[in-house]
XYZ file of C-alpha atoms in Angstrom:
683
model
C -0.035 2.147 -11.353
C -1.837 1.721 -14.542
C 1.306 1.543 -16.484
C 2.469 3.022 -13.300
C 3.090 6.069 -15.274
C 0.577 7.978 -17.384
C -0.591 10.936 -15.369
C -2.201 12.891 -18.189
C -5.571 13.013 -16.466
C -8.360 14.949 -18.108
C -10.143 17.816 -16.414
C -13.311 15.741 -16.330
C -11.537 12.975 -14.421
C -9.966 15.457 -12.032
C -13.374 16.955 -11.331
C -14.756 13.473 -10.785
C -12.008 12.686 -8.275
C -12.572 15.988 -6.485
C -16.314 15.316 -6.414
C -15.743 11.901 -4.864
C -13.481 13.410 -2.195
C -16.139 16.018 -1.401
C -18.774 13.296 -1.213
C -16.651 11.357 1.275
C -16.343 14.492 3.410
C -20.105 15.025 3.351
C -20.715 11.376 4.218
C -18.474 11.759 7.231
C -20.448 14.783 8.372
C -23.723 12.925 7.841
C -22.706 9.778 9.713
C -21.114 11.639 12.600
C -24.280 13.713 12.923
C -26.301 10.491 12.958
C -24.004 9.074 15.622
C -24.405 12.112 17.880
C -28.188 12.073 17.359
C -28.256 8.368 18.175
C -26.480 8.982 21.470
C -28.624 11.991 22.336
C -31.746 9.878 21.808
C -30.732 7.877 24.853
C -30.250 10.845 27.176
C -32.792 10.900 30.037
C -35.734 13.284 30.106
C -35.777 14.076 26.386
C -38.730 11.885 25.274
C -41.017 9.166 26.494
C -39.139 6.652 24.380
C -35.881 7.628 25.997
C -37.487 7.465 29.449
C -38.926 4.023 28.705
C -35.562 2.812 27.436
C -33.825 4.149 30.516
C -36.220 2.330 32.807
C -35.955 -0.847 30.763
C -32.166 -0.873 30.755
C -31.734 0.264 34.296
C -29.259 2.998 33.294
C -27.079 0.717 31.139
C -27.241 2.985 28.087
C -26.557 6.059 30.162
C -23.503 4.503 31.730
C -22.190 3.207 28.390
C -22.953 6.266 26.289
C -19.289 6.782 25.397
C -18.908 3.215 24.207
C -21.973 3.539 22.005
C -20.635 6.742 20.490
C -17.354 5.023 19.590
C -19.314 2.185 18.022
C -21.320 4.609 15.900
C -18.185 6.438 14.781
C -16.706 3.087 13.780
C -19.779 2.379 11.663
C -19.417 5.816 10.068
C -15.751 5.145 9.356
C -16.586 1.843 7.729
C -19.238 3.525 5.587
C -16.745 6.108 4.370
C -14.175 3.392 3.888
C -16.533 1.391 1.719
C -17.086 4.426 -0.473
C -13.428 5.261 -0.826
C -12.648 1.620 -1.468
C -14.951 1.881 -4.450
C -13.207 5.076 -5.542
C -9.813 3.435 -5.200
C -11.001 0.511 -7.272
C -12.126 2.933 -9.989
C -8.705 4.594 -10.002
C -7.297 1.542 -11.749
C -9.282 2.567 -14.809
C -8.507 6.287 -14.496
C -4.765 5.762 -14.910
C -3.936 3.750 -18.042
C -0.374 2.537 -18.199
C 0.694 4.055 -21.476
C -0.432 6.221 -24.341
C -1.008 5.151 -27.874
C -3.754 3.814 -30.094
C -5.752 0.816 -29.020
C -5.835 -2.046 -31.457
C -8.938 -4.154 -31.989
C -9.338 -6.989 -29.522
C -8.535 -10.432 -30.823
C -7.197 -11.461 -34.222
C -8.026 -8.809 -36.787
C -7.196 -8.673 -40.448
C -6.270 -5.598 -42.381
C -6.925 -2.457 -40.348
C -5.189 0.720 -41.479
C -3.158 2.948 -39.171
C 0.166 4.673 -38.736
C 2.353 2.931 -36.205
C 2.952 5.305 -33.244
C 6.637 4.494 -32.698
C 8.047 6.475 -35.676
C 6.070 9.532 -34.572
C 7.307 9.180 -30.997
C 10.901 8.958 -32.182
C 10.563 11.976 -34.489
C 9.000 14.069 -31.728
C 11.776 13.031 -29.381
C 14.531 14.041 -31.755
C 12.948 17.426 -32.466
C 12.355 18.238 -28.817
C 15.814 17.201 -27.713
C 17.448 19.307 -30.416
C 15.293 22.238 -29.323
C 16.309 21.711 -25.702
C 20.011 21.748 -26.521
C 19.558 24.751 -28.788
C 17.988 26.935 -26.103
C 20.718 26.483 -23.458
C 22.334 29.747 -22.345
C 25.499 30.657 -24.225
C 26.752 33.492 -22.027
C 27.007 34.049 -18.293
C 24.576 36.957 -18.456
C 22.054 34.806 -20.332
C 22.436 32.025 -17.743
C 21.846 34.502 -14.894
C 18.770 35.879 -16.635
C 17.376 32.385 -17.230
C 18.032 31.424 -13.618
C 16.070 34.446 -12.384
C 13.245 33.694 -14.798
C 12.927 30.096 -13.650
C 13.392 30.431 -9.911
C 12.535 34.027 -9.088
C 15.807 34.794 -7.318
C 19.467 35.428 -8.042
C 21.867 32.527 -8.607
C 24.057 31.499 -5.652
C 27.474 32.976 -4.976
C 30.153 31.295 -7.076
C 27.858 30.949 -10.076
C 30.466 32.589 -12.300
C 33.085 30.031 -11.246
C 30.621 27.240 -11.947
C 29.901 28.752 -15.356
C 33.607 28.796 -16.130
C 33.938 25.148 -15.067
C 30.982 24.170 -17.243
C 32.250 25.977 -20.343
C 35.815 24.694 -19.974
C 34.483 21.145 -19.850
C 31.935 21.588 -22.646
C 28.967 20.881 -20.382
C 25.826 20.928 -22.526
C 23.162 21.307 -19.839
C 23.529 24.843 -18.501
C 19.969 25.658 -17.461
C 18.303 22.299 -16.754
C 18.425 21.997 -12.964
C 14.759 22.126 -12.024
C 14.981 18.785 -10.222
C 17.879 20.009 -8.098
C 16.036 23.184 -7.130
C 12.959 21.108 -6.312
C 14.994 18.810 -4.043
C 16.357 21.771 -2.065
C 13.162 23.844 -1.985
C 11.861 22.542 1.395
C 15.018 23.711 3.148
C 14.237 27.337 2.323
C 11.544 27.021 5.000
C 14.136 26.625 7.768
C 17.024 28.792 8.885
C 20.651 28.078 8.176
C 21.140 27.347 11.861
C 18.363 24.757 11.811
C 19.741 23.168 8.633
C 23.174 22.816 10.220
C 21.679 21.319 13.360
C 19.701 18.772 11.386
C 22.696 17.789 9.276
C 24.638 17.040 12.450
C 21.705 15.193 14.021
C 21.088 12.908 11.085
C 24.797 12.175 10.711
C 24.634 10.463 14.101
C 22.160 7.914 12.792
C 22.973 4.424 11.663
C 23.309 4.127 7.837
C 24.290 7.796 7.355
C 27.835 8.968 6.542
C 29.031 12.562 6.775
C 31.127 14.184 4.045
C 32.607 17.404 5.425
C 34.116 20.358 3.576
C 36.420 22.339 5.861
C 39.052 24.869 4.833
C 38.983 23.654 1.241
C 39.501 19.996 2.113
C 37.106 17.055 2.302
C 36.844 14.307 4.895
C 34.424 11.474 5.631
C 33.156 10.729 9.099
C 30.828 8.080 10.403
C 29.454 9.060 13.779
C 27.879 5.641 14.355
C 30.107 3.494 16.507
C 31.805 0.534 14.880
C 30.895 1.435 11.288
C 33.271 2.356 8.477
C 32.319 4.953 5.863
C 30.506 3.485 2.865
C 31.252 3.525 -0.858
C 28.572 6.123 -1.618
C 30.157 8.696 0.672
C 33.579 7.980 -0.803
C 32.223 8.395 -4.315
C 30.563 11.691 -3.426
C 33.774 12.982 -1.841
C 35.628 12.170 -5.070
C 33.089 14.190 -7.059
C 34.024 17.280 -5.011
C 37.753 17.030 -5.649
C 38.131 19.463 -8.571
C 36.341 22.383 -6.904
C 36.518 21.694 -3.166
C 38.878 24.627 -2.634
C 36.174 26.995 -3.884
C 33.513 25.787 -1.435
C 32.699 27.183 2.015
C 32.598 24.884 5.035
C 29.534 22.627 5.115
C 28.413 19.063 5.856
C 26.730 16.537 3.559
C 24.919 13.602 5.233
C 25.110 10.794 2.657
C 22.754 7.831 2.636
C 24.648 4.530 2.759
C 21.651 2.698 1.266
C 20.447 2.798 -2.316
C 16.818 3.406 -1.309
C 15.416 6.839 -0.501
C 15.124 7.525 3.233
C 13.219 10.771 3.871
C 9.420 10.481 3.944
C 7.945 13.576 5.562
C 4.254 13.381 6.523
C 2.058 15.707 4.486
C 1.094 17.791 7.516
C 4.739 18.517 8.359
C 5.448 19.609 4.793
C 2.304 21.726 4.693
C 2.998 23.485 7.999
C 6.744 24.184 8.206
C 6.446 25.711 11.686
C 5.551 22.295 13.068
C 8.563 20.836 11.309
C 10.792 23.556 12.737
C 9.722 22.885 16.291
C 9.923 19.110 16.145
C 13.100 19.132 14.067
C 14.929 21.200 16.656
C 14.442 18.399 19.141
C 15.670 15.759 16.723
C 15.547 12.008 17.093
C 17.544 9.909 19.474
C 20.304 8.108 17.543
C 20.624 5.567 20.359
C 17.048 4.365 19.815
C 16.984 4.643 16.022
C 17.432 1.423 14.070
C 18.318 1.384 10.379
C 15.815 -1.416 9.771
C 12.173 -1.667 10.748
C 12.532 -4.547 13.224
C 8.818 -5.251 13.019
C 7.837 -1.677 13.882
C 6.138 -0.366 10.767
C 6.955 -0.526 7.061
C 7.621 1.726 4.090
C 4.034 1.845 2.887
C 2.639 2.997 6.226
C 5.262 5.759 6.262
C 4.685 6.584 2.599
C 0.942 7.024 2.785
C 1.347 9.552 5.610
C 3.251 11.667 3.096
C 0.183 11.672 0.833
C -2.474 14.431 0.848
C -5.286 13.855 3.376
C -7.895 13.475 0.639
C -5.944 10.874 -1.340
C -7.064 7.227 -1.450
C -3.847 6.152 0.256
C -4.828 8.075 3.391
C -8.179 6.282 3.716
C -6.977 3.295 5.658
C -9.831 0.865 5.116
C -10.125 1.756 1.439
C -6.388 1.363 1.059
C -6.488 -2.069 2.660
C -9.678 -3.555 1.226
C -9.563 -2.291 -2.320
C -5.894 -2.920 -2.931
C -4.878 -6.213 -1.387
C -4.452 -8.608 -4.296
C -6.059 -11.979 -4.157
C -3.441 -14.216 -2.620
C -4.812 -17.603 -1.700
C -2.236 -19.850 -0.111
C -2.021 -23.030 -2.085
C 0.382 -25.887 -2.264
C 3.549 -24.758 -3.979
C 2.187 -21.346 -4.950
C 1.851 -18.715 -2.273
C 0.223 -16.212 -4.617
C -2.071 -16.962 -7.500
C -0.831 -15.126 -10.619
C -2.460 -11.721 -11.053
C -3.301 -11.296 -14.725
C -4.870 -7.882 -14.128
C -2.558 -6.593 -11.413
C -1.741 -3.681 -13.726
C -4.120 -2.630 -16.444
C -3.095 -1.525 -19.885
C -3.000 -2.789 -23.455
C -0.266 -4.687 -25.236
C -0.240 -2.031 -27.958
C 0.182 1.001 -25.721
C 3.607 2.573 -25.540
C 4.931 4.377 -22.496
C 6.040 7.988 -23.094
C 8.278 7.870 -20.030
C 9.187 5.656 -17.116
C 7.263 5.612 -13.845
C 9.392 7.981 -11.766
C 6.481 10.407 -11.356
C 3.705 7.887 -10.875
C 1.328 8.850 -8.078
C 1.007 5.984 -5.604
C -1.081 8.219 -3.344
C -3.881 8.157 -5.905
C -3.279 4.514 -6.813
C -2.413 2.724 -3.564
C -3.181 -0.686 -5.062
C -0.067 -0.390 -7.226
C 2.279 -0.668 -4.255
C 1.966 -4.447 -4.336
C 3.653 -4.509 -7.743
C 6.862 -2.829 -6.547
C 9.341 -4.230 -4.047
C 10.216 -0.609 -3.284
C 7.433 -0.568 -0.677
C 8.694 -3.647 1.135
C 12.208 -2.432 1.870
C 13.657 -3.500 5.198
C 15.372 -0.135 5.676
C 13.564 2.316 7.900
C 12.522 5.659 6.463
C 12.858 8.908 8.421
C 9.632 10.899 9.005
C 11.287 14.291 9.354
C 12.884 16.724 6.906
C 16.632 16.173 7.060
C 19.248 16.956 4.386
C 20.088 13.427 3.231
C 21.866 12.923 -0.093
C 20.828 9.785 -1.996
C 21.470 8.375 -5.492
C 17.770 8.028 -6.332
C 14.319 8.510 -4.895
C 10.725 7.713 -5.690
C 7.968 10.275 -5.985
C 6.993 11.554 -2.538
C 10.460 11.257 -1.003
C 12.421 14.306 0.150
C 15.989 13.079 -0.353
C 18.440 15.263 -2.288
C 19.640 13.463 -5.411
C 23.312 13.025 -6.252
C 24.998 10.937 -8.985
C 25.547 7.301 -8.103
C 29.073 6.231 -7.248
C 28.510 3.346 -9.682
C 28.087 5.867 -12.496
C 31.036 7.986 -11.417
C 33.563 5.268 -10.657
C 34.927 2.445 -12.771
C 33.989 -1.068 -11.730
C 33.763 -4.265 -13.811
C 30.123 -4.869 -12.849
C 28.795 -1.550 -14.130
C 31.286 0.289 -16.348
C 31.380 -0.041 -20.125
C 34.906 -0.167 -21.552
C 36.648 -0.819 -18.250
C 39.792 -2.913 -18.636
C 40.364 -4.687 -15.301
C 43.777 -5.942 -16.423
C 45.328 -2.605 -17.374
C 43.031 -0.680 -14.999
C 41.990 1.902 -17.552
C 39.054 2.869 -19.750
C 38.667 1.985 -23.407
C 36.500 3.892 -25.847
C 35.106 0.585 -27.113
C 34.580 -2.321 -24.766
C 36.659 -5.373 -25.596
C 33.515 -7.510 -25.780
C 31.561 -5.169 -28.063
C 30.150 -6.672 -31.255
C 29.150 -5.100 -34.577
C 25.424 -4.388 -34.771
C 24.849 -7.005 -37.447
C 26.253 -9.748 -35.212
C 24.144 -8.914 -32.175
C 21.233 -11.167 -31.265
C 17.686 -9.828 -31.650
C 16.654 -11.351 -28.331
C 15.817 -9.300 -25.229
C 18.493 -10.030 -22.637
C 18.508 -9.746 -18.851
C 20.365 -11.378 -15.978
C 20.076 -10.427 -12.326
C 19.457 -11.503 -8.761
C 16.066 -11.854 -7.088
C 16.461 -8.462 -5.443
C 13.877 -5.737 -5.726
C 12.499 -5.457 -2.227
C 12.871 -6.594 1.337
C 10.562 -8.595 3.557
C 8.782 -5.895 5.522
C 6.130 -7.149 5.629
C 7.001 -10.635 4.432
C 5.040 -12.672 1.938
C 4.799 -10.379 -1.106
C 7.955 -11.250 -3.036
C 5.938 -12.977 -5.744
C 4.521 -9.622 -6.840
C 7.811 -7.678 -7.029
C 8.734 -6.116 -10.356
C 11.594 -8.462 -11.274
C 9.645 -11.574 -10.384
C 6.593 -10.411 -12.335
C 8.610 -9.708 -15.444
C 10.509 -12.964 -15.327
C 7.353 -15.049 -15.015
C 5.776 -13.160 -17.920
C 8.853 -13.473 -20.145
C 9.406 -17.176 -19.443
C 5.759 -18.212 -19.436
C 5.391 -21.602 -21.109
C 1.618 -21.806 -20.812
C -1.022 -21.452 -23.511
C -1.694 -17.846 -22.464
C -1.907 -15.694 -25.576
C -0.039 -12.517 -26.461
C -1.544 -10.185 -29.048
C 1.073 -9.189 -31.610
C 0.340 -6.328 -34.020
C 2.472 -5.937 -37.137
C 2.427 -4.502 -40.652
C 1.565 -6.919 -43.434
C 3.014 -6.457 -45.949
C 6.060 -4.958 -44.196
C 6.467 -1.155 -44.150
C 2.820 -0.671 -45.104
C 0.007 0.945 -43.118
C -2.001 -2.287 -43.182
C -1.759 -3.958 -39.798
C -2.717 -7.364 -38.498
C -3.246 -8.430 -34.886
C -2.765 -12.077 -34.044
C -2.986 -13.962 -30.779
C 0.131 -16.034 -30.279
C 0.865 -18.486 -27.445
C 3.215 -16.936 -24.896
C 5.243 -20.120 -24.980
C 6.155 -19.622 -28.640
C 6.902 -15.901 -28.572
C 8.913 -16.062 -25.341
C 11.093 -18.830 -26.681
C 11.788 -16.818 -29.824
C 12.539 -13.349 -28.429
C 13.435 -13.652 -24.710
C 16.679 -14.609 -22.973
C 16.081 -13.616 -19.358
C 16.881 -15.362 -16.086
C 17.703 -14.972 -12.439
C 21.281 -15.850 -11.525
C 21.102 -15.773 -7.741
C 18.445 -16.113 -5.064
C 18.521 -13.339 -2.486
C 16.134 -12.975 0.422
C 13.022 -14.877 1.398
C 10.469 -16.298 -1.023
C 7.025 -17.044 0.473
C 6.703 -20.648 -0.689
C 10.384 -21.491 -0.362
C 13.315 -21.976 -2.721
C 11.717 -24.926 -4.499
C 8.775 -22.767 -5.577
C 11.112 -19.923 -6.551
C 13.112 -22.116 -8.912
C 9.961 -23.773 -10.252
C 8.204 -20.495 -11.089
C 11.245 -18.589 -12.407
C 14.040 -19.413 -14.803
C 17.578 -19.524 -13.377
C 20.844 -19.541 -15.331
C 24.535 -18.859 -14.842
C 25.784 -15.369 -14.060
C 27.490 -13.479 -16.890
C 29.957 -10.612 -17.029
C 28.852 -7.164 -18.143
C 30.666 -7.664 -21.436
C 28.446 -10.603 -22.377
C 25.506 -8.195 -22.614
C 26.934 -6.521 -25.707
C 26.057 -9.612 -27.767
C 22.393 -8.518 -27.678
C 20.571 -5.579 -29.266
C 18.014 -5.245 -26.451
C 19.278 -4.837 -22.880
C 16.551 -4.869 -20.276
C 17.175 -2.577 -17.305
C 15.035 -3.265 -14.223
C 15.114 -1.691 -10.781
C 16.754 -3.695 -8.030
C 16.541 -2.650 -4.405
C 16.505 0.853 -5.840
C 17.769 2.303 -9.141
C 19.731 0.145 -11.579
C 23.488 0.714 -11.478
C 23.925 -0.713 -14.984
C 21.987 1.960 -16.857
C 24.918 4.217 -17.747
C 26.915 1.214 -18.912
C 24.040 0.128 -21.130
C 23.750 3.619 -22.629
C 27.486 3.654 -23.372
C 27.247 0.432 -25.356
C 26.162 -0.112 -28.954
C 22.959 -1.795 -27.746
C 19.569 -0.362 -26.743
C 18.462 -0.188 -23.100
C 14.803 -0.990 -22.377
C 14.162 0.622 -19.028
C 11.402 0.302 -16.442
C 11.832 2.265 -13.219
C 9.900 4.133 -10.545
C 12.922 6.188 -9.479
C 14.073 9.698 -10.262
C 17.807 10.327 -10.584
C 20.047 13.346 -10.972
C 19.906 13.196 -14.794
C 16.113 13.079 -15.053
C 15.960 16.659 -16.379
C 18.661 15.912 -18.919
C 17.418 12.707 -20.493
C 13.731 13.597 -20.284
C 13.804 17.066 -21.792
C 10.043 17.600 -21.872
C 7.311 17.164 -19.307
C 5.375 13.952 -18.760
C 2.125 15.390 -20.083
C 3.361 16.032 -23.611
C 6.781 14.484 -23.871
C 8.272 11.380 -25.324
C 11.878 12.522 -25.552
C 13.321 9.577 -23.729
C 12.565 7.500 -26.780
C 15.533 9.250 -28.332
C 18.010 7.622 -25.928
C 16.382 4.417 -24.713
C 13.073 2.580 -24.785
C 10.879 3.173 -21.727
C 8.658 0.400 -20.451
C 5.512 0.488 -18.404
C 5.352 -1.368 -15.120
C 3.103 -3.977 -16.701
C 5.802 -4.725 -19.328
C 3.101 -6.033 -21.662
C 3.953 -3.690 -24.528
C 7.436 -5.212 -24.805
C 6.228 -7.816 -27.312
C 4.890 -5.237 -29.759
C 7.933 -3.019 -29.309
C 10.080 -5.961 -30.336
C 7.735 -6.807 -33.203
C 8.047 -3.290 -34.614
C 11.834 -3.086 -34.476
C 12.779 -6.707 -35.197
C 9.762 -8.017 -37.061
C 6.820 -10.133 -36.005
C 7.731 -13.465 -34.425
C 7.405 -16.527 -36.608
C 4.372 -17.746 -34.683
C 2.493 -14.514 -35.469
C 3.387 -14.687 -39.163
C 2.254 -18.292 -39.284
C -1.015 -17.497 -37.520
C -1.789 -14.705 -39.988
C -0.906 -16.758 -43.036
C 1.542 -14.055 -44.088
C 3.963 -14.841 -46.863
C 6.465 -12.330 -45.463
C 9.577 -13.457 -43.688
C 10.543 -11.979 -40.357
C 13.747 -10.574 -41.834
C 11.860 -8.691 -44.550
C 9.553 -7.159 -41.978
C 12.284 -5.915 -39.687
C 14.658 -3.987 -41.971
C 13.187 -0.519 -41.367
C 12.565 -1.214 -37.699
C 16.119 -2.436 -37.254
C 17.472 0.808 -38.709
C 15.360 2.791 -36.249
C 16.475 0.598 -33.369
C 20.096 1.252 -34.243
C 19.379 4.993 -34.239
C 18.239 4.701 -30.621
C 21.429 2.818 -29.747
C 23.549 5.533 -31.349
C 21.562 8.331 -29.706
C 21.954 6.733 -26.284
C 25.674 6.311 -26.790
C 25.995 9.918 -27.960
C 24.099 11.127 -24.876
C 26.433 9.174 -22.599
C 29.518 10.575 -24.349
C 28.340 14.202 -24.246
C 25.903 14.600 -21.322
C 26.409 11.531 -19.123
C 30.171 11.933 -18.640
C 31.814 12.002 -15.218
C 32.589 15.698 -15.723
C 28.872 16.342 -16.283
C 28.217 14.665 -12.941
C 30.829 16.947 -11.386
C 29.139 19.992 -12.905
C 25.836 18.886 -11.400
C 27.382 18.358 -7.960
C 29.282 21.659 -8.151
C 26.080 23.586 -8.818
C 24.279 21.657 -6.085
C 27.032 22.607 -3.631
C 26.572 26.298 -4.413
C 22.833 26.065 -3.825
C 23.350 24.101 -0.622
C 26.000 26.535 0.628
C 23.509 29.398 0.389
C 20.982 27.432 2.428
C 23.723 26.572 4.938
C 24.452 30.242 5.632
C 22.819 32.436 8.266
C 22.697 35.387 5.863
C 21.426 33.868 2.655
C 21.117 37.175 0.845
C 24.858 37.630 1.276
C 25.327 34.330 -0.575
C 23.630 35.598 -3.748
C 25.661 36.027 -6.901
C 25.996 39.688 -7.847
C 26.526 40.062 -11.576
């Protein structure tokens, strides 16, 4: 996905892509016309050649005309596929994986520039302050802003929600575009149809039902022999403070962490088709929560892509995107140095939650997300999930890990006294924290459908990069002398820089690895598991997706350390922690450090904040010490840690999650009703 994230495509590139799509269409018309002409040339009585051929073949061609036509269409399809394969290959260059200046290739002495990170941080601070400053301060202003954004009145109960928000000092009053986007498809169906679908999907395996009836909440699992899951229980708890103010309605809650709803493009484009097929529903008796060898996530995902996208061109999608994977002794996949393009001195403005896999189908091999064992649902149903990738139609809700208090994920949780502390008992002063980048986790990140691709999953890729002991070089760019605008780029062996700045390891093997456990432990570092509190000894806390979103992110934000986050998922808070759009925004640098999916920029991020590694200083012949070069960067790094902590204490609180869910319930209640106009808020 390039970085799996920069989507700021120029008009020229968009026109080029459109031109290529049009060319493919014209090629199809040309080759199909050729195929029909080829068949017609063999029809009797049309020319002497055809007559001669008929006599020669004794009627064979005439009797097999249909077979020949199919053969010609296949040739046409392959021709179009070859073209789109080429287009898909080019897309790797169209989508770079981050923005930022490009440094000269190879060791370079003394080039002048302004480092981009200070500018990104300053822009972030300004934009976030502006976002907070423009939030509505009165109910009438909030109603006016709602109408301006969404072109309709707020839902009934909006005044009660406003009161709840103001009493609890909720900062984000107007920023609910993601919520409205999640619910938008359900405006295309009636309240009756929505209710029917909620009941249908609740009968499926891996779906729980949270019901609001007469001001009370209950959880039901309509699948036989299954108890309600923790996600449904967490969601029910979020409703507690305002459940008496809600009308009767049902919430089907996903028991899995992965998104589930992948609606084919045609069904989203033509809602009438969806209405008809949705009324019939699926058969819960024949539905299995896992794939059981009948399909996979990618095949379902690409059907949700536009018809003219590379992902929908089957042969292009297969030929141009399958990474080289020769089976060799002890190494099922050869390492892919160029699996994701992008420079080591490019810095991601945001994470990859909006990356377009439809336009870049090759990138699916880099994310375990597309190899999940859990079956997706190819029909629009109201399913509430903690996170989703671009293209999914789930409705986002806060994670129960964020809302509850558990030792694995909650900062400041005292398991002995069973209460929360403002400062975690294992927290350390900033000056005593290690400068190393720290991560521990299991080998999760994807399933085995299809099997054999674990080597390419995001966690595995990062760990091999960060523990590489080979002579592969990393290009480190740093100011010399420190705090100047004179920069030096030096190639440093990965072995040396990884040893100096990385402390990352797997702690548990989960699932199947293509070449077996021996190869897994040979190719990846393993170490002992640690408690959450041990993380606070480090300034940099890496946060990587697992099977879905990372449940540790809120805990990391609450700490006095800095999260470095790489993700392809969108969560409920995406509007709140990314307060400007992907095309022009870098606001997330205020609260944490985003990483591209290639991770390659992590070395230069560390070099800016903590100083160039000793190997780079030695290679450049610099007389500066690492400590002298990192003083200003360290102050800026601490500002990010403080900003993230402040965000968690003011915008990422449990009451903020309740405010989000409360507003979502009001929107959903209007959709649930037969007379939606009667569910408008009249001010």
